[in-house]
Short mmCIF file of C-alpha atoms in Angstrom, two decimals:
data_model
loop_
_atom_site.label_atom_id
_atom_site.label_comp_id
_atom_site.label_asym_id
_atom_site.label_seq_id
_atom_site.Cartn_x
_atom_site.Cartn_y
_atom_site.Cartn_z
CA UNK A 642 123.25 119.20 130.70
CA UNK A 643 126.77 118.96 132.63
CA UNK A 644 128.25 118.65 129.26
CA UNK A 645 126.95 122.01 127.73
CA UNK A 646 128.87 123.60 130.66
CA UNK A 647 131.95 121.74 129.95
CA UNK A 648 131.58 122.55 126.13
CA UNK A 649 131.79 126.31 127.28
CA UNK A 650 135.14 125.84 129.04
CA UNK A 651 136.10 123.20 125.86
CA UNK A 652 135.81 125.75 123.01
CA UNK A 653 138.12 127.59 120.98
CA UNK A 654 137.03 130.82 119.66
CA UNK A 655 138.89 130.66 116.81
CA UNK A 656 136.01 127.37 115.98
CA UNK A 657 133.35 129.51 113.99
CA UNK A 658 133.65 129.92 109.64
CA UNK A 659 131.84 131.73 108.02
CA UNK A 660 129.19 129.83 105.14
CA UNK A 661 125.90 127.74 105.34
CA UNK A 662 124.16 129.63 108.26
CA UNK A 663 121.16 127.61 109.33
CA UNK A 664 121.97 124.19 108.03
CA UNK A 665 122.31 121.93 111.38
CA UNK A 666 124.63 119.34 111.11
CA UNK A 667 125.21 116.61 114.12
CA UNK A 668 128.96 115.32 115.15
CA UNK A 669 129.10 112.23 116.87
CA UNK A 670 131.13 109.64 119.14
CA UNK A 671 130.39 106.53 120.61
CA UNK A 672 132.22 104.73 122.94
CA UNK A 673 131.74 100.80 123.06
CA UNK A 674 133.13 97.10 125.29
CA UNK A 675 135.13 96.52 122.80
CA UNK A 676 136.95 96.49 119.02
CA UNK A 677 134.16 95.09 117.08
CA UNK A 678 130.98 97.61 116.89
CA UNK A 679 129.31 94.49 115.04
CA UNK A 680 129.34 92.90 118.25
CA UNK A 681 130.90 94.75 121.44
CA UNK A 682 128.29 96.67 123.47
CA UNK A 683 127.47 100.17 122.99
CA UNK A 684 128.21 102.43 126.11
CA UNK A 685 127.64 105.73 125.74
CA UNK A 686 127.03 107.91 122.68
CA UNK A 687 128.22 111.84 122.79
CA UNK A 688 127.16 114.57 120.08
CA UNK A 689 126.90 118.11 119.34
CA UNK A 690 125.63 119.86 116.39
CA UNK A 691 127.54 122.88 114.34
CA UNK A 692 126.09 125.43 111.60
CA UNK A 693 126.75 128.33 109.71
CA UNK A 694 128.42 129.90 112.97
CA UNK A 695 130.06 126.98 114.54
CA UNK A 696 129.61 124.74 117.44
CA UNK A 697 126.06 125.09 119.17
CA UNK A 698 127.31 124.50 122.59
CA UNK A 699 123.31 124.88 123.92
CA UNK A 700 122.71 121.81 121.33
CA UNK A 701 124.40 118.71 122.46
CA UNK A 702 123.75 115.50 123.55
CA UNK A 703 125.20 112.86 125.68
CA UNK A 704 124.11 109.42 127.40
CA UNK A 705 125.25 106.19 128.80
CA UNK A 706 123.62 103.64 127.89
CA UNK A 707 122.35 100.44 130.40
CA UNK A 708 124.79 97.49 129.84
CA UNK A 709 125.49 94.48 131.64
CA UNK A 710 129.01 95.00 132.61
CA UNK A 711 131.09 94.60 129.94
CA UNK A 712 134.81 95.61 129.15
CA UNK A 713 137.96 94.54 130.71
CA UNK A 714 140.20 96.68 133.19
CA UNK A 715 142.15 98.22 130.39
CA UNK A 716 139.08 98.77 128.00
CA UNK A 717 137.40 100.86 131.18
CA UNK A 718 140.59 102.78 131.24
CA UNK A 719 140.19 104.18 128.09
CA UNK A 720 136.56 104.99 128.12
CA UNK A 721 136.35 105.14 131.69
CA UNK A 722 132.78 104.23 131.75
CA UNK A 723 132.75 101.70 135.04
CA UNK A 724 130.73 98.89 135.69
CA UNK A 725 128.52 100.62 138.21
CA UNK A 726 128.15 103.70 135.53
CA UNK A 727 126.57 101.30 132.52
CA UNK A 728 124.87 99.18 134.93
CA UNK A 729 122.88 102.65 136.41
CA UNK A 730 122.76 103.95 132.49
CA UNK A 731 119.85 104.76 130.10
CA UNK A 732 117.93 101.31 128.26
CA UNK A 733 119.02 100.81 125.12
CA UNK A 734 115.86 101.48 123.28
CA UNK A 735 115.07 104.77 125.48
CA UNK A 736 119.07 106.08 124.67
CA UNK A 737 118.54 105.70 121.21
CA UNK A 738 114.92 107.48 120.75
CA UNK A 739 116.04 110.12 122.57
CA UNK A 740 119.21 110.15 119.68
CA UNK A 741 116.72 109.76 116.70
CA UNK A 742 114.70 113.01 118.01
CA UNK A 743 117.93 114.81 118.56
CA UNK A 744 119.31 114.05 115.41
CA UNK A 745 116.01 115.52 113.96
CA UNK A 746 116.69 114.05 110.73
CA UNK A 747 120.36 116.09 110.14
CA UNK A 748 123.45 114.77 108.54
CA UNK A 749 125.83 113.22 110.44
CA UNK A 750 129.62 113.39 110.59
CA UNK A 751 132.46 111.60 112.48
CA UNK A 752 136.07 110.37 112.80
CA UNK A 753 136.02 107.04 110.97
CA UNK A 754 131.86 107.15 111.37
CA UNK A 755 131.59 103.47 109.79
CA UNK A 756 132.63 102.56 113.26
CA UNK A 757 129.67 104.40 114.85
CA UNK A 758 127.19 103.53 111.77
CA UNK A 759 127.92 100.14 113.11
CA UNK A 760 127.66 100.19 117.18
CA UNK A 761 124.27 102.22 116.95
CA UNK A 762 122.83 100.35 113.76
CA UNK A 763 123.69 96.70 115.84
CA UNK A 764 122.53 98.38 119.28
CA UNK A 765 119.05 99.49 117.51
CA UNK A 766 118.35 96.05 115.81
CA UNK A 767 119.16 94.45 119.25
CA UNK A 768 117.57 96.76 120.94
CA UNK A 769 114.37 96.36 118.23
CA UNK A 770 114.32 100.08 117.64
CA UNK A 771 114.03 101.67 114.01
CA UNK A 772 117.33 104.07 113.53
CA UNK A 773 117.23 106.30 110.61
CA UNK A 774 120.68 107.93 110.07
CA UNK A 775 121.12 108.02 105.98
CA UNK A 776 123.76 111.26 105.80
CA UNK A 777 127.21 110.55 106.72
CA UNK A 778 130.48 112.39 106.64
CA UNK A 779 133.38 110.52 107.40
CA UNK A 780 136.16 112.93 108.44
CA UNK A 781 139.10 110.78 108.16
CA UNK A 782 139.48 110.32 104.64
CA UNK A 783 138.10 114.18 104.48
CA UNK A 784 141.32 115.24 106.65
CA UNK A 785 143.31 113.49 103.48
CA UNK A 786 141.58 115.00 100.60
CA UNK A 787 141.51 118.47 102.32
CA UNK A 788 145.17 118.31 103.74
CA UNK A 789 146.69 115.45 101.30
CA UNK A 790 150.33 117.14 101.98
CA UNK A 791 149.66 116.46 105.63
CA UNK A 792 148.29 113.14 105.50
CA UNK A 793 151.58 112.46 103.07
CA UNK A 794 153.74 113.16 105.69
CA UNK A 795 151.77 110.03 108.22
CA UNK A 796 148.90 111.49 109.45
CA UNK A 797 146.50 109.09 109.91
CA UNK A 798 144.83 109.03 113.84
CA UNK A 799 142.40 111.53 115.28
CA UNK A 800 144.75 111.94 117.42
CA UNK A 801 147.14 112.93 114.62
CA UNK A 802 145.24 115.89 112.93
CA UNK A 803 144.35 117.34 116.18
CA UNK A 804 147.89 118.31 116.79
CA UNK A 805 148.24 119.10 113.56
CA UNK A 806 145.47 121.44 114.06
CA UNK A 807 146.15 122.58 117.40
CA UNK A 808 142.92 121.17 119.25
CA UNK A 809 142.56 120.97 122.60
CA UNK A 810 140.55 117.69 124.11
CA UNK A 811 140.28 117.95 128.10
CA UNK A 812 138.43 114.21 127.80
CA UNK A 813 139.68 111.97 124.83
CA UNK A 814 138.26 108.76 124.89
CA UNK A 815 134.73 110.27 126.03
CA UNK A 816 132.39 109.90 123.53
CA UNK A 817 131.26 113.83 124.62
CA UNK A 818 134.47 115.06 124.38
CA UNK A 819 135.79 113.13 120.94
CA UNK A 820 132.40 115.05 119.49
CA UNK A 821 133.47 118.03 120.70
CA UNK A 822 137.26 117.76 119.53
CA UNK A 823 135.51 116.09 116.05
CA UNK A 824 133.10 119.12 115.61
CA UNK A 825 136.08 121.58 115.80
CA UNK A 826 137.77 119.34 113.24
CA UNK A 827 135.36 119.34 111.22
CA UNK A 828 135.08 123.23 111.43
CA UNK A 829 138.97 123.76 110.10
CA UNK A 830 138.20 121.12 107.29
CA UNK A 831 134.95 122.96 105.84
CA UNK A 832 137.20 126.36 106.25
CA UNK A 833 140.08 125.11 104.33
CA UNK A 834 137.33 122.88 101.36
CA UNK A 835 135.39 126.32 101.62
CA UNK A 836 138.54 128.06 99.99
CA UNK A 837 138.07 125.73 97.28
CA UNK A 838 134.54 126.59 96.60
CA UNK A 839 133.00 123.05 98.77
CA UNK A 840 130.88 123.47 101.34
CA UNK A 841 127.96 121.45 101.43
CA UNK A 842 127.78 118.43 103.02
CA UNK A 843 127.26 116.83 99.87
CA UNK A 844 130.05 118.44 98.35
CA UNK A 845 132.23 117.39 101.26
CA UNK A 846 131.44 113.83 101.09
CA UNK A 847 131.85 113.97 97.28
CA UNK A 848 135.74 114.89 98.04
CA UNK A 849 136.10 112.60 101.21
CA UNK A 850 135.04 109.44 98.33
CA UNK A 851 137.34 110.63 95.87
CA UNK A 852 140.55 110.22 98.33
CA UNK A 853 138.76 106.72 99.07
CA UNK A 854 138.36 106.06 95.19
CA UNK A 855 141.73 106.56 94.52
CA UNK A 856 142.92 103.82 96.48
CA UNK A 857 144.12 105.86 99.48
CA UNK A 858 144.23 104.39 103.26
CA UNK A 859 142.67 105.70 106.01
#
């Protein structure tokens, strides 16, 4: 795929931790028409998967799905998925098979991942395709718990603890890219919970709830 060339040029070396060697886990994006994954249109859906070493860069995944056009001017912008690009995209129900078998089952993590829960669980049932994702990480509230003097201080955007930890992303707003820049997020957060003796996905959603127990915002 184009984007396991681009994830070559994308990388950081500093990405890889050590810890949990074989255990595949999948980061995802998704890029939709609108505000509202409930009801806006799914586009295109971008993912990579990371282990024990660090980004797999020969184990990604991206698609566009088929849409009727959908999206204003300023919503293409941002995405910059065209008219022409979702009308000549994937069907729904083939897109999203072809993300259940690359999944394969793994856990799943994202940026504010309720979001994506929510495009791909409305896009399957419209689509009338069975989408089995039960494992989710939800990195934002993990960035808190991890980094709470950092989130003190205002950080609350993807956008926001990239800088803070010096990522590079050569296509924000592509669901491909976001996964990428979200994967090596998600790398410096298991480092730093790693130090603290947590490091399995279990573990890391156990501490990502706690900042959301305690009343904190995203």
């Amino acid at each position: 795929m184009t984007f396991t060339r681009r994830l070559r040029e994308w990388l950081r070396p500093d990405a890889e931790i050590a810890g949990l060697a074989g255990e595949r886990w999948v980061v995802l994006d998704t890029e939709t028409s609108g505000l509202d994954p409930a009801k806006d249109q799914l586009l295109a859906i971008g993912a990579v998967s990371i282990d024990g070493e660090g980004i797999r860069l020969d184990d990604s995944f991206e698609v566009v799905l088929h849409s009727e056009p959908a999206g204003d001017k300023d919503n293409v912008a941002i995405h910059g998925i065209g008219h022409e690009a979702q009308s000549d995209g994937i069907p729904a129900a083939e897109a999203l098979g072809a993300f259940t078998a690359f999944v394969a089952g793994a856990p799943c993590a994202g940026f504010h991942c309720e979001f994506d829960r929510i495009a791909l669980t409305s896009c399957a049932r419209t689509a009338g395709v069975r989408l089995t994702l039960p494992r989710w990480l939800d990195l934002a509230p993990l960035a808190a718990a991890v980094v709470p003097e950092t989130y003190s201080r205002g950080n609350r955007s993807l956008d926001d603890w990239l800088t803070v930890f010096d990522i590079a992303v050569v296509a924000r707003h592509s669901a491909a890219g976001d996964a990428l820049a979200t994967a090596e997020l998600l790398l410096r957060l298991r480092a730093l919970a790693a130090a603290q003796r947590i490091d399995s996905f279990a573990g890391l959603v156990r501490l990502s709830q706690q900042h959301r127990w305690l009343g904190a915002p995203n």
